[in-house]
Amino acid sequence: MSAIPLDYETLRLIWWLLLGVLLIGFAIMGGRDLGVGALLPFAARTDEERRVLLNVVGPTWEGNQVWLVLGGGAIFAAFPPLYAVSFSGFYLAMIVILLALILRPVGFKFRGKISDPRWRQVWDWALFVGGAVPALIFGVAVGNVLLGAPFHFDGSMRAFYTGNFFQLLMPFALLCGLVSLGMIVTQGAAVIVGRTSGLLAERARTHGTLAGLLTVVLFALGGFWVAFGLNGYVITSAVDPSAPINPLNKTVELVRGGWLANFGAHPLMIVAPLLGFAGVIIAVLALQARWRLVPLLAASAGIFGIISTAGLSLFPFLLPSSTMPNAGLTLWDASSSHLTLFIMLLVTVVFLPIVLLYTGYVFRVMRGPVSAASLTKNPNAY
């Protein structure tokens, strides 16, 4: 191990940051597609308008899924106990998300096969479900992480999840789900406004403004709830960031407002929630000003700030336990080995820039407005 140039603590912290980058990357890039799908039945009134929206995201949505795949892969390889507990405990929620996401490729491919309006309307609503449901459930999942998941370990370190699907639908978790849905819809509206025109863009502007304002209000409400009505998990024992993994080798207490402890210890972290508020507010103002690019950049910054706020609040926790607090998983006691993290980092240094360059190239090629006239010139259009 001495040949590895980075110590175990540093590698663990790097992979925590990389996991955050991948999840935020999916929220921003995949949020474009989810948001447009969630707005499909409302922003577009005619079949022609809905075809325009499908072709706004159609050429790039599959590539944006890479961020979700990379995020799941990073959890599996860098934090195996987190993968084991979350993917088994939240199994039904994961199935709902996957089924909803499956509706998107099916909807894209089958909607145009028959010209019957009723056939297309069914697939329009399927695409709506494929956009709105994952956006909502991902936020509910973050809310449940802040609440703590009902799991524990036995003497042989076997994990047992004792909750059920309906226990995930707690009021605070649903609030987080609505924040997630609101910011994703704002993102989708910004994409539509940036690449379309006329009544379609105007309707998207209206819906995006309402979603953005709702996001700001609910995000603020969530902040007050975390500060004054929610118990946070605080590690009260000494922590060795370089120790071998053992989730039970610590003591944890529940403290009212405990999730704000990191912001008190590191005041500069306040930049994250401020960016969340400012990004969404600027996106709303830019939508009303009828700018094209600024709403998307601002909405993306808002997503970055909101998700970063949750991540910084949780640090160093990855998944707290509500039934056995000292079994909560942190990046210090739920990571892969020193060597594994280092080898994965080398692979990431090589391939992540390739993903970024290819994504940038694709969006550059596919840039420009989409209209009914442009669809007639493209035989491959949806």
Coordinates of C-alpha atoms in Angstrom, one line a residue:
M1 CA 0.0 0.0 0.0
S2 CA 2.9 2.3 0.5
A3 CA 3.4 2.6 -3.2
I4 CA 0.0 4.3 -3.6
P5 CA 0.7 8.1 -3.7
L6 CA -2.6 9.1 -2.1
D7 CA -3.5 8.1 1.5
Y8 CA -6.7 6.3 2.3
E9 CA -8.4 9.3 3.8
T10 CA -7.8 11.5 0.7
L11 CA -9.0 8.8 -1.6
R12 CA -12.2 8.3 0.4
L13 CA -12.8 12.1 0.2
I14 CA -12.1 12.2 -3.5
W15 CA -14.7 9.4 -4.2
W16 CA -17.2 11.2 -2.0
L17 CA -16.7 14.3 -4.2
L18 CA -16.8 12.2 -7.4
L19 CA -20.1 10.6 -6.4
G20 CA -21.5 14.0 -5.8
V21 CA -20.3 15.1 -9.3
L22 CA -21.9 12.1 -10.9
L23 CA -25.3 12.5 -9.2
I24 CA -25.4 16.3 -9.9
G25 CA -24.3 15.6 -13.4
F26 CA -27.3 13.3 -13.8
A27 CA -29.7 15.8 -12.2
I28 CA -28.5 18.5 -14.6
M29 CA -28.2 16.5 -17.8
G30 CA -30.9 13.9 -17.2
G31 CA -33.0 16.6 -15.7
R32 CA -33.3 18.2 -19.1
D33 CA -35.0 15.2 -20.4
L34 CA -37.1 14.4 -17.3
G35 CA -38.3 18.0 -17.2
V36 CA -39.3 18.1 -20.8
G37 CA -41.1 14.8 -20.4
A38 CA -43.0 16.1 -17.3
L39 CA -44.1 19.2 -19.3
L40 CA -45.0 17.3 -22.5
P41 CA -48.8 17.1 -21.9
F42 CA -49.0 20.7 -20.6
A43 CA -46.7 22.9 -22.6
A44 CA -47.6 21.2 -26.0
R45 CA -51.2 21.2 -27.1
T46 CA -51.0 19.8 -30.6
D47 CA -49.4 16.7 -32.0
E48 CA -47.0 18.9 -33.9
E49 CA -45.9 20.7 -30.8
R50 CA -45.4 17.5 -28.9
R51 CA -43.2 16.2 -31.8
V52 CA -41.1 19.3 -31.5
L53 CA -40.5 18.6 -27.8
L54 CA -39.7 15.0 -28.4
N55 CA -37.1 16.1 -30.9
V56 CA -35.6 18.7 -28.5
V57 CA -34.4 15.9 -26.3
G58 CA -34.6 12.9 -28.6
P59 CA -31.1 13.0 -30.0
T60 CA -29.4 13.3 -26.6
W61 CA -31.5 11.7 -23.8
E62 CA -29.8 8.3 -24.1
G63 CA -26.3 9.8 -23.7
N64 CA -27.5 11.7 -20.6
Q65 CA -28.4 8.4 -19.0
V66 CA -24.7 7.7 -18.8
W67 CA -24.5 9.9 -15.6
L68 CA -27.1 7.7 -13.9
V69 CA -25.2 4.5 -14.9
L70 CA -21.9 6.0 -13.7
G71 CA -23.4 7.1 -10.4
G72 CA -24.8 3.6 -9.7
G73 CA -21.5 2.0 -10.7
A74 CA -19.6 4.4 -8.4
I75 CA -21.8 3.4 -5.5
F76 CA -21.3 -0.3 -6.3
A77 CA -17.5 -0.1 -6.6
A78 CA -16.5 2.7 -4.2
F79 CA -19.1 2.2 -1.4
P80 CA -20.2 -1.5 -1.5
P81 CA -22.1 -1.4 1.9
L82 CA -24.1 1.6 0.7
Y83 CA -24.9 -0.3 -2.5
A84 CA -26.0 -3.4 -0.6
V85 CA -28.2 -1.6 1.9
S86 CA -29.8 1.0 -0.4
F87 CA -30.4 -1.0 -3.5
S88 CA -31.9 -3.9 -1.4
G89 CA -33.8 -1.8 1.1
F90 CA -35.2 0.6 -1.5
Y91 CA -35.9 -2.2 -3.9
L92 CA -39.5 -1.4 -4.7
A93 CA -38.7 2.3 -5.1
M94 CA -35.9 1.4 -7.5
I95 CA -38.3 -0.8 -9.5
V96 CA -40.8 2.1 -9.8
I97 CA -38.0 4.4 -11.0
L98 CA -36.8 1.8 -13.6
L99 CA -40.3 1.1 -14.9
A100 CA -40.9 4.8 -15.3
L101 CA -37.6 5.3 -17.1
I102 CA -38.3 2.3 -19.4
L103 CA -41.5 4.1 -20.5
R104 CA -39.3 6.8 -22.1
P105 CA -37.5 4.8 -24.8
V106 CA -40.7 2.8 -25.5
G107 CA -42.7 6.1 -25.8
F108 CA -40.1 7.6 -28.1
K109 CA -40.1 4.6 -30.4
F110 CA -43.8 3.7 -30.4
R111 CA -45.6 7.0 -30.3
G112 CA -45.2 7.7 -34.0
K113 CA -45.9 4.2 -35.2
I114 CA -49.7 4.9 -35.5
S115 CA -51.3 8.2 -36.3
D116 CA -54.3 7.6 -34.2
P117 CA -54.6 10.6 -31.7
R118 CA -55.7 8.3 -28.9
W119 CA -52.7 6.1 -29.4
R120 CA -50.3 9.1 -29.3
Q121 CA -52.1 10.5 -26.3
V122 CA -51.5 7.3 -24.3
W123 CA -47.7 7.5 -25.1
D124 CA -47.7 11.2 -24.3
W125 CA -48.8 10.4 -20.8
A126 CA -46.4 7.5 -20.6
L127 CA -43.6 10.0 -21.4
F128 CA -45.0 12.3 -18.7
V129 CA -44.8 9.5 -16.1
G130 CA -41.3 8.7 -17.3
G131 CA -40.2 12.2 -16.6
A132 CA -42.2 13.2 -13.5
V133 CA -42.1 10.0 -11.4
P134 CA -38.3 9.5 -11.4
A135 CA -37.8 13.2 -10.6
L136 CA -40.2 13.0 -7.7
I137 CA -38.9 9.7 -6.3
F138 CA -35.2 10.7 -6.5
G139 CA -36.1 13.7 -4.2
V140 CA -38.1 11.4 -1.9
A141 CA -35.0 9.2 -1.6
V142 CA -32.9 12.2 -0.6
G143 CA -35.5 13.1 2.0
N144 CA -35.4 9.5 3.4
V145 CA -31.6 9.7 3.6
L146 CA -31.9 12.8 5.8
L147 CA -34.5 11.1 7.9
G148 CA -32.4 7.9 8.2
A149 CA -33.2 4.5 6.8
P150 CA -34.5 1.6 9.0
F151 CA -31.6 -0.8 8.8
H152 CA -29.2 -2.5 11.1
F153 CA -26.3 -5.0 11.2
D154 CA -26.1 -8.2 13.2
G155 CA -23.0 -9.6 14.9
S156 CA -21.6 -11.0 11.6
M157 CA -22.1 -7.6 9.8
R158 CA -25.1 -8.8 7.8
A159 CA -27.4 -5.9 6.9
F160 CA -31.2 -6.1 7.6
Y161 CA -33.6 -3.5 6.2
T162 CA -36.8 -3.4 8.3
G163 CA -38.8 -0.8 6.4
N164 CA -41.3 -0.9 3.5
F165 CA -42.2 1.1 0.5
F166 CA -45.0 3.2 2.1
Q167 CA -42.7 4.2 5.0
L168 CA -40.7 6.1 2.4
L169 CA -43.6 8.4 1.9
M170 CA -43.1 10.5 5.0
P171 CA -44.2 14.2 4.8
F172 CA -40.6 15.5 4.9
A173 CA -39.5 13.1 2.2
L174 CA -42.5 14.1 0.0
L175 CA -41.5 17.7 0.5
C176 CA -38.0 16.9 -0.8
G177 CA -39.6 15.0 -3.7
L178 CA -41.6 18.1 -4.6
V179 CA -38.4 20.2 -4.5
S180 CA -36.8 17.8 -6.8
L181 CA -39.7 17.8 -9.2
G182 CA -39.9 21.6 -9.2
M183 CA -36.3 22.1 -10.0
I184 CA -36.4 19.5 -12.7
V185 CA -39.5 21.0 -14.3
T186 CA -37.8 24.4 -14.2
Q187 CA -34.8 22.8 -16.0
G188 CA -37.0 21.3 -18.6
A189 CA -38.8 24.6 -19.2
A190 CA -35.5 26.4 -19.6
V191 CA -34.5 23.8 -22.3
I192 CA -37.8 24.3 -24.2
V193 CA -37.6 28.1 -24.1
G194 CA -34.0 27.9 -25.3
R195 CA -34.7 25.8 -28.4
T196 CA -38.3 26.5 -29.4
S197 CA -40.4 29.6 -30.1
G198 CA -44.0 30.8 -30.3
L199 CA -46.9 29.5 -28.1
L200 CA -44.9 26.4 -27.2
A201 CA -42.1 28.5 -25.6
E202 CA -44.6 30.8 -24.0
R203 CA -46.4 28.0 -22.2
A204 CA -43.1 26.4 -21.1
R205 CA -42.1 29.8 -19.8
T206 CA -45.3 30.0 -17.7
H207 CA -45.0 26.5 -16.3
G208 CA -41.2 27.0 -15.7
T209 CA -41.9 30.2 -13.8
L210 CA -44.5 28.6 -11.5
A211 CA -42.2 25.5 -11.0
G212 CA -39.3 27.8 -10.1
L213 CA -41.2 29.8 -7.6
L214 CA -42.6 26.7 -6.0
T215 CA -39.1 25.3 -5.8
V216 CA -37.8 28.3 -4.0
V217 CA -40.7 28.3 -1.5
L218 CA -40.4 24.5 -0.8
F219 CA -36.6 24.6 -0.5
A220 CA -36.9 27.4 2.1
L221 CA -39.6 25.4 3.9
G222 CA -37.3 22.3 3.9
G223 CA -34.5 24.4 5.3
F224 CA -36.7 25.5 8.3
W225 CA -37.9 22.0 8.8
V226 CA -34.3 20.7 8.9
A227 CA -33.3 23.5 11.3
F228 CA -36.2 23.4 13.8
G229 CA -38.2 20.2 13.2
L230 CA -35.9 17.4 12.2
N231 CA -33.3 15.4 14.2
G232 CA -29.9 15.2 12.5
Y233 CA -27.3 12.5 13.1
V234 CA -24.1 13.6 14.7
I235 CA -21.0 11.4 15.3
T236 CA -19.9 11.8 19.0
S237 CA -17.0 9.4 19.1
A238 CA -13.5 9.8 17.6
V239 CA -13.2 9.0 14.0
D240 CA -10.2 7.6 12.2
P241 CA -10.6 8.5 8.5
S242 CA -7.9 5.9 7.5
A243 CA -9.3 2.9 9.5
P244 CA -10.6 -0.3 7.8
I245 CA -14.3 -0.3 7.2
N246 CA -16.5 -1.1 10.3
P247 CA -19.8 0.8 10.4
L248 CA -20.3 -0.2 14.0
N249 CA -17.1 1.3 15.3
K250 CA -18.6 4.7 16.3
T251 CA -21.3 6.3 18.4
V252 CA -24.0 8.5 16.9
E253 CA -26.6 10.7 18.5
L254 CA -29.8 12.3 17.2
V255 CA -29.7 16.1 17.7
R256 CA -32.4 18.6 16.7
G257 CA -31.0 20.6 13.8
G258 CA -27.9 18.4 13.7
W259 CA -27.8 18.5 10.0
L260 CA -26.8 22.1 10.2
A261 CA -23.6 21.4 12.3
N262 CA -21.4 21.3 9.2
F263 CA -22.5 24.8 8.2
G264 CA -21.7 26.1 11.7
A265 CA -18.3 24.6 11.6
H266 CA -17.5 25.7 8.0
P267 CA -19.4 29.0 7.3
L268 CA -18.3 29.0 3.7
M269 CA -20.6 26.1 3.0
I270 CA -23.5 28.6 3.1
V271 CA -22.6 29.2 -0.6
A272 CA -24.4 26.0 -1.5
P273 CA -27.9 26.9 -0.4
L274 CA -27.4 30.5 -1.5
L275 CA -26.5 29.2 -5.0
G276 CA -29.6 27.0 -4.9
F277 CA -31.9 29.9 -4.2
A278 CA -30.1 32.4 -6.5
G279 CA -29.9 30.0 -9.4
V280 CA -33.6 29.2 -9.4
I281 CA -34.6 32.8 -8.8
I282 CA -32.4 34.0 -11.7
A283 CA -33.8 31.3 -13.9
V284 CA -37.3 32.6 -13.2
L285 CA -36.3 36.2 -13.9
A286 CA -34.5 35.1 -17.1
L287 CA -37.6 33.2 -18.3
Q288 CA -39.7 36.3 -17.8
A289 CA -37.1 38.4 -19.6
R290 CA -37.4 35.9 -22.5
W291 CA -33.7 35.1 -22.6
R292 CA -32.7 31.8 -24.1
L293 CA -29.5 30.5 -22.6
V294 CA -29.4 32.2 -19.2
P295 CA -32.5 30.3 -17.8
L296 CA -30.8 27.0 -18.5
L297 CA -27.5 28.0 -17.0
A298 CA -29.2 29.5 -13.9
A299 CA -31.5 26.5 -13.4
S300 CA -28.5 24.2 -13.7
A301 CA -26.6 26.3 -11.1
G302 CA -29.7 26.0 -8.8
I303 CA -29.7 22.2 -9.1
F304 CA -26.0 22.2 -8.2
G305 CA -26.7 24.3 -5.2
I306 CA -29.7 22.4 -3.9
I307 CA -28.1 19.0 -4.2
S308 CA -24.8 20.2 -2.8
T309 CA -26.7 21.6 0.2
A310 CA -28.0 18.1 1.0
G311 CA -24.7 16.5 0.5
L312 CA -22.8 19.0 2.7
S313 CA -25.5 18.6 5.4
L314 CA -25.0 14.8 5.4
F315 CA -21.2 14.8 5.4
P316 CA -19.7 12.4 6.4
F317 CA -22.8 10.3 6.3
L318 CA -23.8 8.4 3.2
L319 CA -26.9 6.7 4.7
P320 CA -27.8 7.1 8.4
S321 CA -29.7 4.4 10.2
S322 CA -32.9 5.4 12.0
T323 CA -33.2 2.1 13.9
M324 CA -29.6 1.6 14.9
P325 CA -27.9 5.1 14.7
N326 CA -24.3 3.8 15.2
A327 CA -24.8 1.5 12.2
G328 CA -25.2 4.5 9.9
L329 CA -22.9 4.4 6.9
T330 CA -20.3 7.1 6.3
L331 CA -17.5 7.5 3.7
W332 CA -15.0 6.7 6.5
D333 CA -16.4 3.3 7.3
A334 CA -18.3 2.1 4.1
S335 CA -15.8 2.4 1.3
S336 CA -13.8 -0.1 -0.7
S337 CA -10.2 -0.9 0.0
H338 CA -7.3 1.6 -0.5
L339 CA -6.1 -0.1 -3.6
T340 CA -9.6 -0.4 -5.2
L341 CA -10.3 3.3 -4.8
F342 CA -6.9 4.2 -6.3
I343 CA -7.3 1.9 -9.3
M344 CA -10.8 3.2 -9.9
L345 CA -9.5 6.8 -9.7
L346 CA -6.9 6.1 -12.4
V347 CA -9.7 4.7 -14.6
T348 CA -11.9 7.7 -13.9
V349 CA -9.1 10.2 -14.7
V350 CA -8.9 8.6 -18.1
F351 CA -12.5 8.0 -19.0
L352 CA -14.4 10.9 -17.4
P353 CA -12.8 13.5 -19.6
I354 CA -13.7 11.4 -22.6
V355 CA -17.3 11.3 -21.5
L356 CA -17.3 15.1 -21.0
L357 CA -15.7 15.8 -24.4
Y358 CA -18.0 13.5 -26.2
T359 CA -21.1 15.0 -24.4
G360 CA -19.9 18.5 -25.4
Y361 CA -19.4 17.4 -29.0
V362 CA -22.8 15.9 -29.3
F363 CA -24.6 18.9 -27.8
R364 CA -22.6 21.2 -30.2
V365 CA -23.7 19.1 -33.2
M366 CA -27.3 19.0 -32.0
R367 CA -27.5 22.7 -31.1
G368 CA -30.0 25.1 -32.6
P369 CA -33.7 25.6 -32.6
V370 CA -36.2 22.9 -33.2
S371 CA -39.5 23.8 -35.1
A372 CA -42.2 22.1 -37.0
A373 CA -40.5 23.2 -40.2
S374 CA -37.2 21.5 -39.2
L375 CA -39.0 18.2 -38.5
T376 CA -40.2 18.0 -42.2
K377 CA -36.5 18.2 -43.3
N378 CA -35.4 15.4 -41.0
P379 CA -36.5 11.9 -42.1
N380 CA -35.3 10.5 -38.8
A381 CA -37.3 12.9 -36.6
Y382 CA -39.6 11.4 -34.0

